[in-house]
Every structure is written in structure tokens, then in C-alpha cells.
């Protein structure tokens, strides 16, 4: 077990214009040994940065510590040899793609153990135990790039468990998992802490389900200059606002017979490896409407969006504006449909925020609409002061807000969103949804949104389609 001590820590990411604004400023806190601590705060406050400093990744790979230090027990993190650090502290990133190095799930776990110099005759038992613990043994031989976002997060957690580090850091570990899996994984982590005496620190915006597990709740303020441990009463009050919301009474209309189909599927079959994800006799997505698509992790939601975007093969018929997607030229297709990836980093093409926005406006189908509105949107999203920042130094929530704004600016008639709300605090979520609704109305767009986050979506979406047992079906509510 280890105590994490943050002592008067200040940290900066240099920007393209030569400035060095402080992301973290004179922070001090102690995360107790053997405790289950939760760190929360607004998007962009510096939570991920702090986690990476504690893990020893920063400032080696980015940024500068301008003052203070972080200690693991009585030793500065920077003084711990890298060969020893992996035994002491392990971190699961907000975006698992950034830490995977191998092609399959099993090889990824073995690679992590090889880096720890685990004896070969002990490796497979640890791999078996980690996969079983997270209940993903069935994913063992799957290609990592074929997994859903939620499945990848489970694999990343299995890697952490296999490493057996004393201190476990997890950055937004449940952002892409369904609610059932979220509760399962939380209970597994709590068991690790209790039975194996791990020190666990989780960063999360969504405080649902934590109240029965955590020992300590820390709040990092929006300007990164105050890190506060709440007392028990204040912590309970804070988490009470995040009780799992009952969406069963949120009613939505079913499509009308007069609705015009923009996406139409007939005898559509989708597969991943040897698994059949979808066998759909017929279903339509309707023009100028916003449709929510839900289902458990790994059921094929993202695969369907990829198929519509001609990025995944399918059997049967899949029509976009009465044209077979598989037969459309890519240029013709991408003038009509855009896919907003689950991983924001995969969408960026330039270096700074300003350059990214300029590229989107240059290629926009409705530049006149957006030209005068971009400053207002940036202010609403709290991105207006970040235009000279390198996009890859932004927080996960800031990246997601920028990515969504960029793709809205492109103004394609059909926009497909794959988990657009991950990494967003509640205020940012409300702002993003309001902007999406405004743009969809003004630009007469059709949107399909894959999301595990349901609370508040009744104000955004018109229709709801569920994917279960390899079938898509419209339902009249959010439950």
C-alpha cells in the first residue's frame, strides 16, 4: 500500500505562442494508503494531468512541473526507477487506445507482464485471473481494434489487475461502459481494495454508484488551484445529486407514418469476427430527426455507424438517400454523412484548436451560418481561451467538445455520433446538447446518437432505437 502526497504542485503545458499558463497551481492533498478515493471536478480542471503526474508519465512525456512535487510514501515519484515504478503504480487512461501496444487482448496482457519482468511460468495464471476477474474471458483472442469502446475499457482494467500494482489510478474508467457493467466493475475494484489492500484513485465526472464504495471524495476546482477533501456530510450531499436517474417515465414518440427515411436497412447482417451482431429484416432512420441508439457493450452499435459510413462490410441492403452505401463513391458518401468517432484524437488533423476550427469552416457546407456563430459557441463551451493550445494537450472533455463543434461546423446532412458525451461534466453535457439541437434544427440535419448516458436526452432526441438480441427496435421512452 502507498500514500500519495501532492505538495504545492504547479504544472504547465507550453503553448504554440510561447506562453506557459498553469494547468495546476499550488495544489496540495494526501490520498490515504489503502483508501478508495474519488477525484472529480469540471472538464478541463486538470484531473487527468494530475493522475499522469502521480503515475510518473508527466512531466517525462509532456508539460513542466514548475513547483512542488508528488510523493509515493516518502519517495518523490521522479526518483523511483522506471523498472520499479510499474510494480508500485499502474494507470488506466481515459482513452484505452492510447495505451494499447499489441493486436489481441491476450497479447496486450502478456506484454504488460513482460514489461514488469514477470517470470514466463507465472504469466498465464495472471492473465487467466485478470480476464476472469473482469468477466471478459470470451474476449481473450479478439483483436483489440474490433472491440467496442466499453469492451476496450474492460480490457484496460484487466491489464491493470494483471500487473498487481499496489496503487491503481483510473481516469474515467467507465465512460463507455453500460450501466450494468459499470456497477459490476465498481464492485470488483472495491473488492480489490478490501481484500488485496490496494490504494485506488479514480477520476470521474459521473458520481453515480460510488457512494457505497469510496472512502474519500476530492474536488478539483475549475481553475486547477484548489484540491479539497470533502467531509462525510458534504461528500454525501455531492453524490446525492448523482443518484441513478429513473428514465422509465421519459416518453418519446414513435416514428410517424409520414416520416421520410434517410437511412433504410433491409435484411441487414453485421458481423465481427465469427460473431453475428445484427440480423435486421428492416428498419429506417428518419430525415430531420435526432434518433438515440442504445444497447449493451459489444452489441454492435458502433459497428452499425461504421457500416453506414462505409467503414465496415455488411450483408443485405443499407441505403442512404435511396443509394446503396456499398456502391457509393466515398466522396459522394462523405458529402452526405459524417461519423463523429468515439475517440476524439482520431478526428483531429491539425496542431492547434484554431487550426482545427479553420479547417472545418473551410470545408463546411454552411459556412455563412457558422462564421459568425463560432465565437459564441466557443464561449459557451469554455474553449475561447484555448485556441492557441495544441489539441492533444486538452483534457478529455475539452477534446470532446472541440470534436463535436468541428463536426457540427462541417454541416453534413447526416451526422452519426458515437458516444459523444464521454468525458463531459454535467454543465458541459447540457451545453453540448443545446448546441447540437440548435444546429440540427437550423441546418436541417439528421442525427443518430449512440450513448450510454440517458439522463436529459429526452430534451434532445426525437426517437429511440434499442439494439438487443441482434435486433433494432423503436421504443416509446428512454428506459
Short mmCIF file of C-alpha atoms in Angstrom, two decimals:
data_model
loop_
_atom_site.label_atom_id
_atom_site.label_comp_id
_atom_site.label_asym_id
_atom_site.label_seq_id
_atom_site.Cartn_x
_atom_site.Cartn_y
_atom_site.Cartn_z
CA UNK A 1 0.00 0.00 0.00
CA UNK A 2 1.09 3.56 -0.61
CA UNK A 3 0.15 7.06 0.46
CA UNK A 4 0.07 9.61 -2.38
CA UNK A 5 1.14 13.07 -1.24
CA UNK A 6 0.76 16.11 -3.51
CA UNK A 7 2.83 19.00 -2.13
CA UNK A 8 2.37 22.56 -3.51
CA UNK A 9 2.29 21.20 -7.06
CA UNK A 10 2.19 23.53 -10.08
CA UNK A 11 2.23 22.28 -13.67
CA UNK A 12 2.18 23.91 -17.10
CA UNK A 13 1.69 22.88 -20.74
CA UNK A 14 3.67 25.24 -23.01
CA UNK A 15 1.52 26.58 -25.87
CA UNK A 16 2.31 27.34 -29.50
CA UNK A 17 2.56 31.08 -28.80
CA UNK A 18 5.27 30.52 -26.17
CA UNK A 19 3.06 31.12 -23.15
CA UNK A 20 3.14 28.79 -20.12
CA UNK A 21 -0.28 29.02 -18.44
CA UNK A 22 -0.60 26.94 -15.28
CA UNK A 23 -2.97 23.99 -15.57
CA UNK A 24 -2.40 23.11 -11.89
CA UNK A 25 -1.41 25.82 -9.41
CA UNK A 26 -0.08 25.17 -5.89
CA UNK A 27 -2.12 22.02 -5.19
CA UNK A 28 -1.67 20.02 -2.00
CA UNK A 29 -3.55 16.90 -0.87
CA UNK A 30 -2.97 13.44 0.55
CA UNK A 31 -4.66 10.34 -0.86
CA UNK A 32 -4.53 7.85 2.03
CA UNK A 33 -2.82 4.47 1.84
CA UNK A 34 -5.24 1.61 1.24
CA UNK A 35 -8.12 4.00 0.56
CA UNK A 36 -10.63 4.15 -2.27
CA UNK A 37 -10.54 7.82 -3.32
CA UNK A 38 -12.62 9.57 -5.97
CA UNK A 39 -11.41 12.73 -7.72
CA UNK A 40 -13.95 14.90 -9.51
CA UNK A 41 -14.18 18.39 -10.98
CA UNK A 42 -15.22 20.25 -14.15
CA UNK A 43 -13.97 19.31 -17.61
CA UNK A 44 -10.54 20.83 -18.17
CA UNK A 45 -9.76 21.36 -14.49
CA UNK A 46 -6.66 19.16 -14.69
CA UNK A 47 -7.77 15.83 -13.24
CA UNK A 48 -6.15 13.71 -15.97
CA UNK A 49 -3.00 15.82 -15.74
CA UNK A 50 -2.75 15.20 -12.00
CA UNK A 51 -3.26 11.46 -12.49
CA UNK A 52 -0.47 11.32 -15.08
CA UNK A 53 1.89 13.22 -12.79
CA UNK A 54 1.16 10.77 -9.97
CA UNK A 55 1.82 7.85 -12.33
CA UNK A 56 5.19 9.34 -13.37
CA UNK A 57 4.17 9.84 -17.01
CA UNK A 58 4.33 13.63 -16.70
CA UNK A 59 6.49 15.64 -17.00
CA UNK A 60 8.58 13.00 -18.79
CA UNK A 61 6.24 12.88 -21.78
CA UNK A 62 4.55 16.29 -21.61
CA UNK A 63 4.49 19.56 -19.72
CA UNK A 64 6.62 21.01 -16.95
CA UNK A 65 6.39 20.87 -13.17
CA UNK A 66 7.08 24.47 -12.23
CA UNK A 67 6.87 23.98 -8.47
CA UNK A 68 6.25 21.34 -5.82
CA UNK A 69 6.31 17.56 -6.01
CA UNK A 70 4.36 14.31 -5.73
CA UNK A 71 5.50 11.56 -3.37
CA UNK A 72 4.61 7.91 -3.18
CA UNK A 73 5.07 7.14 0.50
CA UNK A 74 8.29 9.01 1.30
CA UNK A 75 9.83 8.95 -2.18
CA UNK A 76 9.41 11.51 -4.96
CA UNK A 77 7.78 9.90 -7.98
CA UNK A 78 10.60 11.19 -10.18
CA UNK A 79 13.17 9.41 -8.00
CA UNK A 80 11.58 5.98 -8.36
CA UNK A 81 13.36 3.98 -11.10
CA UNK A 82 11.07 3.20 -14.02
CA UNK A 83 11.83 -0.51 -13.61
CA UNK A 84 10.33 -0.34 -10.11
CA UNK A 85 7.52 2.11 -10.77
CA UNK A 86 5.35 -0.41 -12.65
CA UNK A 87 5.27 -2.61 -9.56
CA UNK A 88 4.14 0.31 -7.42
CA UNK A 89 1.68 2.28 -9.51
CA UNK A 90 -0.39 1.46 -12.61
CA UNK A 91 -2.69 3.78 -14.53
CA UNK A 92 -5.66 3.16 -16.80
CA UNK A 93 -6.06 6.01 -19.30
CA UNK A 94 -9.30 7.79 -20.13
CA UNK A 95 -8.74 6.60 -23.72
CA UNK A 96 -7.57 2.94 -23.73
CA UNK A 97 -6.37 3.25 -27.35
CA UNK A 98 -3.53 5.43 -26.08
CA UNK A 99 -2.03 2.64 -24.01
CA UNK A 100 -2.61 -0.48 -26.08
CA UNK A 101 0.52 -1.74 -27.86
CA UNK A 102 -0.42 -5.20 -29.16
CA UNK A 103 -3.03 -6.63 -31.52
CA UNK A 104 -5.06 -9.01 -29.33
CA UNK A 105 -6.39 -8.91 -25.79
CA UNK A 106 -4.22 -11.79 -24.56
CA UNK A 107 -1.05 -10.37 -26.10
CA UNK A 108 -1.74 -7.00 -24.53
CA UNK A 109 -1.86 -8.52 -21.05
CA UNK A 110 1.27 -10.60 -21.71
CA UNK A 111 3.10 -7.51 -22.98
CA UNK A 112 2.31 -5.63 -19.76
CA UNK A 113 3.65 -8.53 -17.68
CA UNK A 114 6.78 -8.81 -19.82
CA UNK A 115 7.50 -5.15 -19.08
CA UNK A 116 7.27 -5.99 -15.40
CA UNK A 117 9.70 -8.87 -15.96
CA UNK A 118 7.21 -11.41 -14.61
CA UNK A 119 8.55 -14.95 -14.90
CA UNK A 120 7.10 -16.67 -18.02
CA UNK A 121 5.80 -19.63 -15.99
CA UNK A 122 3.68 -17.23 -13.89
CA UNK A 123 2.25 -15.15 -16.74
CA UNK A 124 -0.66 -17.21 -17.98
CA UNK A 125 -2.11 -17.72 -14.50
CA UNK A 126 -2.13 -13.97 -14.00
CA UNK A 127 -3.68 -13.41 -17.44
CA UNK A 128 -6.36 -16.02 -16.70
CA UNK A 129 -7.16 -14.49 -13.35
CA UNK A 130 -7.39 -10.91 -14.69
CA UNK A 131 -9.69 -11.84 -17.58
CA UNK A 132 -11.89 -13.89 -15.28
CA UNK A 133 -11.98 -11.15 -12.66
CA UNK A 134 -13.30 -8.59 -15.16
CA UNK A 135 -15.52 -11.29 -16.77
CA UNK A 136 -14.12 -10.90 -20.28
CA UNK A 137 -12.63 -14.34 -20.85
CA UNK A 138 -14.64 -14.53 -24.07
CA UNK A 139 -12.64 -11.57 -25.44
CA UNK A 140 -9.27 -13.26 -24.88
CA UNK A 141 -8.35 -13.83 -28.53
CA UNK A 142 -10.23 -10.86 -30.02
CA UNK A 143 -8.43 -8.16 -31.98
CA UNK A 144 -8.32 -5.01 -29.89
CA UNK A 145 -9.35 -2.84 -32.83
CA UNK A 146 -12.53 -4.91 -33.24
CA UNK A 147 -13.78 -4.20 -29.71
CA UNK A 148 -16.32 -1.61 -28.67
CA UNK A 149 -15.25 1.33 -26.54
CA UNK A 150 -16.73 -0.27 -23.43
CA UNK A 151 -15.02 -3.58 -24.13
CA UNK A 152 -11.69 -1.77 -24.52
CA UNK A 153 -12.14 -0.14 -21.14
CA UNK A 154 -12.73 -3.57 -19.60
CA UNK A 155 -9.55 -4.89 -21.23
CA UNK A 156 -7.57 -1.92 -19.92
CA UNK A 157 -8.85 -2.68 -16.43
CA UNK A 158 -7.85 -6.33 -16.83
CA UNK A 159 -4.31 -5.21 -17.72
CA UNK A 160 -4.16 -3.13 -14.53
CA UNK A 161 -5.34 -6.09 -12.45
CA UNK A 162 -2.81 -8.44 -14.05
CA UNK A 163 0.01 -6.01 -13.19
CA UNK A 164 -0.79 -6.24 -9.44
CA UNK A 165 0.48 -2.76 -8.66
CA UNK A 166 -0.01 -1.52 -5.10
CA UNK A 167 -1.55 1.75 -6.30
CA UNK A 168 -4.18 1.82 -9.06
CA UNK A 169 -5.09 5.02 -10.92
CA UNK A 170 -8.14 5.02 -13.18
CA UNK A 171 -9.07 8.00 -15.37
CA UNK A 172 -12.77 7.99 -16.35
CA UNK A 173 -12.74 4.16 -16.41
CA UNK A 174 -16.47 3.74 -17.02
CA UNK A 175 -17.07 6.45 -19.63
CA UNK A 176 -18.02 3.99 -22.38
CA UNK A 177 -19.49 1.09 -20.41
CA UNK A 178 -23.17 0.37 -19.97
CA UNK A 179 -24.75 0.93 -16.52
CA UNK A 180 -24.82 -2.79 -15.61
CA UNK A 181 -21.13 -3.22 -16.45
CA UNK A 182 -20.29 -0.02 -14.58
CA UNK A 183 -21.77 -1.33 -11.34
CA UNK A 184 -20.09 -4.72 -11.81
CA UNK A 185 -16.65 -3.20 -12.36
CA UNK A 186 -17.02 -0.83 -9.42
CA UNK A 187 -17.80 -3.74 -7.13
CA UNK A 188 -14.73 -5.59 -8.48
CA UNK A 189 -12.47 -2.61 -7.73
CA UNK A 190 -13.91 -2.29 -4.25
CA UNK A 191 -13.15 -5.95 -3.64
CA UNK A 192 -9.56 -5.42 -4.78
CA UNK A 193 -9.19 -2.58 -2.32
CA UNK A 194 -10.70 -4.51 0.59
CA UNK A 195 -9.21 -7.95 0.01
CA UNK A 196 -5.85 -7.07 -1.53
CA UNK A 197 -5.35 -3.73 0.24
CA UNK A 198 -4.86 -1.68 -2.91
CA UNK A 199 -4.75 2.11 -2.89
CA UNK A 200 -7.26 3.18 -5.57
CA UNK A 201 -7.75 6.65 -7.04
CA UNK A 202 -10.45 7.17 -9.68
CA UNK A 203 -11.10 10.34 -11.65
CA UNK A 204 -14.70 10.68 -12.82
CA UNK A 205 -17.36 13.27 -13.68
CA UNK A 206 -20.26 10.91 -13.09
CA UNK A 207 -20.61 10.16 -9.37
CA UNK A 208 -23.41 7.62 -9.75
CA UNK A 209 -22.94 4.36 -7.82
CA UNK A 210 -19.84 5.49 -5.91
CA UNK A 211 -21.49 6.29 -2.57
CA UNK A 212 -21.36 2.72 -1.29
CA UNK A 213 -17.72 2.15 -2.29
CA UNK A 214 -15.50 5.18 -1.79
CA UNK A 215 -13.74 6.34 1.37
CA UNK A 216 -12.77 9.84 0.23
CA UNK A 217 -14.14 12.39 -2.25
CA UNK A 218 -11.77 15.08 -3.55
CA UNK A 219 -12.88 18.11 -5.59
CA UNK A 220 -10.54 19.86 -8.05
CA UNK A 221 -11.92 23.28 -8.95
CA UNK A 222 -12.27 24.58 -12.49
CA UNK A 223 -9.12 26.71 -12.40
CA UNK A 224 -6.89 23.94 -11.06
CA UNK A 225 -5.77 25.82 -7.96
CA UNK A 226 -7.80 24.13 -5.21
CA UNK A 227 -7.91 20.42 -4.34
CA UNK A 228 -10.29 19.81 -1.46
CA UNK A 229 -11.17 16.72 0.56
CA UNK A 230 -14.87 16.84 1.44
CA UNK A 231 -16.06 15.75 4.83
CA UNK A 232 -18.53 12.87 5.01
CA UNK A 233 -21.64 15.05 5.08
CA UNK A 234 -20.52 17.23 2.14
CA UNK A 235 -19.48 14.15 0.16
CA UNK A 236 -22.87 12.52 0.66
CA UNK A 237 -24.63 15.69 -0.43
CA UNK A 238 -22.45 15.93 -3.52
CA UNK A 239 -23.11 12.33 -4.54
CA UNK A 240 -26.82 12.54 -3.76
CA UNK A 241 -27.17 14.77 -6.82
CA UNK A 242 -25.91 11.87 -8.93
CA UNK A 243 -28.37 9.17 -7.89
CA UNK A 244 -29.10 7.00 -10.88
CA UNK A 245 -31.85 8.78 -12.72
CA UNK A 246 -35.02 6.88 -13.45
CA UNK A 247 -35.68 7.44 -17.15
CA UNK A 248 -38.59 4.99 -17.33
CA UNK A 249 -41.13 7.83 -17.22
CA UNK A 250 -39.50 9.76 -20.05
CA UNK A 251 -41.74 9.18 -23.01
CA UNK A 252 -40.82 9.67 -26.66
CA UNK A 253 -42.92 9.44 -29.77
CA UNK A 254 -42.66 6.55 -32.18
CA UNK A 255 -41.93 7.47 -35.81
CA UNK A 256 -44.89 8.76 -37.78
CA UNK A 257 -46.04 7.13 -40.99
CA UNK A 258 -45.34 10.43 -42.76
CA UNK A 259 -41.64 10.47 -41.77
CA UNK A 260 -39.20 10.24 -44.65
CA UNK A 261 -36.45 7.62 -44.38
CA UNK A 262 -32.89 8.85 -44.97
CA UNK A 263 -31.23 5.57 -43.90
CA UNK A 264 -33.02 2.32 -44.75
CA UNK A 265 -31.89 -1.23 -43.94
CA UNK A 266 -33.31 -4.43 -45.45
CA UNK A 267 -32.18 -7.94 -44.45
CA UNK A 268 -29.10 -6.30 -42.96
CA UNK A 269 -26.49 -8.53 -41.32
CA UNK A 270 -23.45 -7.25 -39.43
CA UNK A 271 -20.66 -9.46 -38.13
CA UNK A 272 -17.44 -9.01 -36.13
CA UNK A 273 -15.04 -11.92 -36.42
CA UNK A 274 -17.15 -15.04 -36.01
CA UNK A 275 -19.91 -13.24 -34.12
CA UNK A 276 -23.15 -12.07 -35.73
CA UNK A 277 -24.09 -8.73 -34.22
CA UNK A 278 -27.20 -7.83 -36.20
CA UNK A 279 -29.80 -9.63 -38.30
CA UNK A 280 -32.34 -6.97 -39.18
CA UNK A 281 -35.27 -7.60 -41.55
CA UNK A 282 -35.96 -3.88 -41.94
CA UNK A 283 -35.57 -0.56 -40.16
CA UNK A 284 -35.40 3.13 -41.10
CA UNK A 285 -33.79 6.24 -39.60
CA UNK A 286 -35.75 9.34 -40.45
CA UNK A 287 -34.87 12.64 -42.10
CA UNK A 288 -34.53 15.78 -39.95
CA UNK A 289 -34.94 13.80 -36.74
CA UNK A 290 -32.50 13.05 -33.90
CA UNK A 291 -32.50 9.34 -33.00
CA UNK A 292 -30.89 7.78 -29.94
CA UNK A 293 -29.36 4.31 -30.35
CA UNK A 294 -28.72 2.28 -27.17
CA UNK A 295 -27.66 -1.23 -26.21
CA UNK A 296 -25.17 -3.11 -24.05
CA UNK A 297 -21.42 -3.02 -24.75
CA UNK A 298 -20.38 -5.11 -27.73
CA UNK A 299 -23.83 -5.50 -29.26
CA UNK A 300 -22.88 -3.70 -32.49
CA UNK A 301 -23.96 -0.06 -32.13
CA UNK A 302 -20.63 1.39 -33.27
CA UNK A 303 -20.39 -1.26 -35.98
CA UNK A 304 -23.72 -0.08 -37.41
CA UNK A 305 -22.46 3.51 -37.59
CA UNK A 306 -19.29 2.26 -39.30
CA UNK A 307 -21.37 0.34 -41.84
CA UNK A 308 -23.44 3.43 -42.66
CA UNK A 309 -20.14 5.27 -43.17
CA UNK A 310 -18.79 2.53 -45.47
CA UNK A 311 -16.12 1.63 -42.92
CA UNK A 312 -17.43 -1.87 -42.14
CA UNK A 313 -18.70 -4.50 -44.54
CA UNK A 314 -22.29 -5.71 -44.34
CA UNK A 315 -24.62 -8.21 -45.95
CA UNK A 316 -28.04 -7.26 -47.23
CA UNK A 317 -29.06 -3.74 -48.15
CA UNK A 318 -28.19 -0.45 -46.48
CA UNK A 319 -29.46 2.64 -48.26
CA UNK A 320 -28.54 6.28 -47.74
CA UNK A 321 -30.99 8.55 -49.56
CA UNK A 322 -32.00 5.51 -51.66
CA UNK A 323 -28.39 4.78 -52.68
CA UNK A 324 -26.70 1.53 -51.65
CA UNK A 325 -23.87 2.56 -49.29
CA UNK A 326 -21.52 -0.18 -50.50
CA UNK A 327 -21.80 1.09 -54.08
CA UNK A 328 -21.41 4.80 -53.37
CA UNK A 329 -18.15 6.59 -54.13
CA UNK A 330 -16.57 7.76 -50.91
CA UNK A 331 -16.56 11.42 -51.98
CA UNK A 332 -20.27 11.24 -52.74
CA UNK A 333 -20.98 9.46 -49.46
CA UNK A 334 -18.98 11.82 -47.23
CA UNK A 335 -20.71 14.85 -48.66
CA UNK A 336 -23.87 13.39 -47.15
CA UNK A 337 -22.79 11.68 -43.93
CA UNK A 338 -20.18 12.27 -41.22
CA UNK A 339 -19.16 9.93 -38.40
CA UNK A 340 -18.13 11.52 -35.10
CA UNK A 341 -15.74 8.95 -33.65
CA UNK A 342 -15.83 7.73 -30.07
CA UNK A 343 -12.12 8.62 -29.83
CA UNK A 344 -11.74 12.35 -30.44
CA UNK A 345 -8.00 12.05 -31.14
CA UNK A 346 -8.75 10.05 -34.29
CA UNK A 347 -10.65 13.03 -35.75
CA UNK A 348 -8.00 15.75 -35.36
CA UNK A 349 -5.83 16.66 -38.36
CA UNK A 350 -4.03 19.83 -37.24
CA UNK A 351 -2.00 21.04 -34.28
CA UNK A 352 -3.90 23.85 -32.57
CA UNK A 353 -7.56 24.43 -31.74
CA UNK A 354 -7.69 27.45 -34.08
CA UNK A 355 -6.27 25.42 -36.98
CA UNK A 356 -8.80 22.65 -36.43
CA UNK A 357 -11.71 25.10 -36.45
CA UNK A 358 -10.40 26.86 -39.55
CA UNK A 359 -10.21 23.56 -41.43
CA UNK A 360 -13.78 22.67 -40.50
CA UNK A 361 -15.07 26.07 -41.60
CA UNK A 362 -13.15 25.81 -44.88
CA UNK A 363 -14.91 22.51 -45.64
CA UNK A 364 -18.30 23.43 -44.20
CA UNK A 365 -21.42 23.01 -46.30
CA UNK A 366 -22.95 26.01 -44.50
CA UNK A 367 -20.00 28.37 -43.77
CA UNK A 368 -22.14 31.51 -43.68
CA UNK A 369 -24.22 30.09 -40.83
CA UNK A 370 -21.21 29.17 -38.71
CA UNK A 371 -18.78 32.01 -39.42
CA UNK A 372 -20.43 34.48 -37.05
CA UNK A 373 -21.57 31.87 -34.54
CA UNK A 374 -18.23 30.14 -33.82
CA UNK A 375 -17.05 32.73 -31.22
CA UNK A 376 -20.32 32.34 -29.32
CA UNK A 377 -20.15 28.55 -29.42
CA UNK A 378 -16.54 28.63 -28.18
CA UNK A 379 -17.55 30.86 -25.27
CA UNK A 380 -20.44 28.58 -24.35
CA UNK A 381 -18.08 25.60 -24.39
CA UNK A 382 -15.33 27.43 -22.43
CA UNK A 383 -12.89 26.90 -25.29
CA UNK A 384 -12.42 30.55 -26.27
CA UNK A 385 -9.14 30.92 -24.37
CA UNK A 386 -7.67 27.69 -25.76
CA UNK A 387 -7.37 28.48 -29.45
CA UNK A 388 -3.55 28.50 -29.45
CA UNK A 389 -3.34 25.29 -27.42
CA UNK A 390 -2.18 22.06 -29.03
CA UNK A 391 -5.27 19.88 -29.33
CA UNK A 392 -3.54 16.85 -27.81
CA UNK A 393 -2.83 18.75 -24.58
CA UNK A 394 -6.53 19.39 -23.97
CA UNK A 395 -8.45 17.42 -21.37
CA UNK A 396 -10.69 14.58 -22.50
CA UNK A 397 -13.78 16.73 -22.05
CA UNK A 398 -12.26 19.69 -23.92
CA UNK A 399 -11.25 17.40 -26.80
CA UNK A 400 -14.78 16.01 -26.97
CA UNK A 401 -16.35 19.48 -27.04
CA UNK A 402 -13.94 20.62 -29.77
CA UNK A 403 -14.51 17.48 -31.82
CA UNK A 404 -18.30 17.84 -31.70
CA UNK A 405 -18.14 21.52 -32.61
CA UNK A 406 -15.82 20.81 -35.55
CA UNK A 407 -18.11 18.14 -36.94
CA UNK A 408 -21.20 20.29 -36.49
CA UNK A 409 -19.43 23.04 -38.44
CA UNK A 410 -18.94 20.60 -41.33
CA UNK A 411 -22.77 20.59 -41.59
CA UNK A 412 -23.20 17.32 -43.44
CA UNK A 413 -26.91 16.44 -43.83
CA UNK A 414 -26.50 13.25 -41.76
CA UNK A 415 -24.28 13.11 -38.67
CA UNK A 416 -23.59 9.92 -36.70
CA UNK A 417 -22.35 10.41 -33.13
CA UNK A 418 -20.60 7.54 -31.32
CA UNK A 419 -20.66 8.19 -27.55
CA UNK A 420 -20.37 12.00 -27.90
CA UNK A 421 -20.88 12.72 -24.19
CA UNK A 422 -17.97 10.79 -22.64
CA UNK A 423 -15.65 12.92 -20.51
CA UNK A 424 -18.19 15.75 -20.11
CA UNK A 425 -19.26 17.15 -16.76
CA UNK A 426 -22.98 17.82 -16.31
CA UNK A 427 -22.80 21.51 -17.25
CA UNK A 428 -20.78 20.76 -20.40
CA UNK A 429 -23.23 17.99 -21.31
CA UNK A 430 -26.17 20.38 -21.13
CA UNK A 431 -24.34 22.96 -23.25
CA UNK A 432 -23.28 20.44 -25.90
CA UNK A 433 -26.81 19.05 -26.20
CA UNK A 434 -28.26 22.55 -26.59
CA UNK A 435 -25.80 23.40 -29.37
CA UNK A 436 -26.44 20.09 -31.15
CA UNK A 437 -30.20 20.66 -31.04
CA UNK A 438 -29.87 24.22 -32.33
CA UNK A 439 -27.59 23.27 -35.22
CA UNK A 440 -29.69 20.24 -36.17
CA UNK A 441 -32.78 22.45 -36.37
CA UNK A 442 -31.18 25.39 -38.16
CA UNK A 443 -29.19 23.28 -40.64
CA UNK A 444 -31.96 20.70 -41.12
CA UNK A 445 -29.74 17.80 -40.16
CA UNK A 446 -30.46 14.18 -39.36
CA UNK A 447 -28.59 12.79 -36.33
CA UNK A 448 -28.11 9.31 -34.93
CA UNK A 449 -26.54 9.26 -31.45
CA UNK A 450 -25.07 6.22 -29.70
CA UNK A 451 -24.98 6.84 -25.96
CA UNK A 452 -24.98 5.06 -22.61
CA UNK A 453 -25.71 8.42 -20.97
CA UNK A 454 -29.51 8.80 -20.97
CA UNK A 455 -30.33 11.42 -18.36
CA UNK A 456 -31.58 14.59 -20.02
CA UNK A 457 -31.57 13.16 -23.54
CA UNK A 458 -35.36 13.37 -23.78
CA UNK A 459 -34.82 17.11 -24.35
CA UNK A 460 -32.54 16.38 -27.33
CA UNK A 461 -33.76 13.29 -29.16
CA UNK A 462 -36.96 12.61 -31.06
CA UNK A 463 -36.80 8.83 -31.31
CA UNK A 464 -35.12 5.93 -29.51
CA UNK A 465 -33.90 2.68 -31.08
CA UNK A 466 -32.59 -0.19 -28.93
CA UNK A 467 -30.22 -2.93 -30.09
CA UNK A 468 -30.79 -6.18 -28.23
CA UNK A 469 -30.61 -9.84 -29.24
CA UNK A 470 -29.29 -8.81 -32.69
CA UNK A 471 -32.41 -6.73 -33.43
CA UNK A 472 -33.07 -3.00 -33.73
CA UNK A 473 -36.42 -1.77 -32.42
CA UNK A 474 -38.05 1.60 -31.85
CA UNK A 475 -39.31 2.15 -28.30
CA UNK A 476 -41.51 4.85 -26.83
CA UNK A 477 -39.27 6.02 -23.99
CA UNK A 478 -35.71 6.23 -22.66
CA UNK A 479 -35.81 3.18 -20.34
#
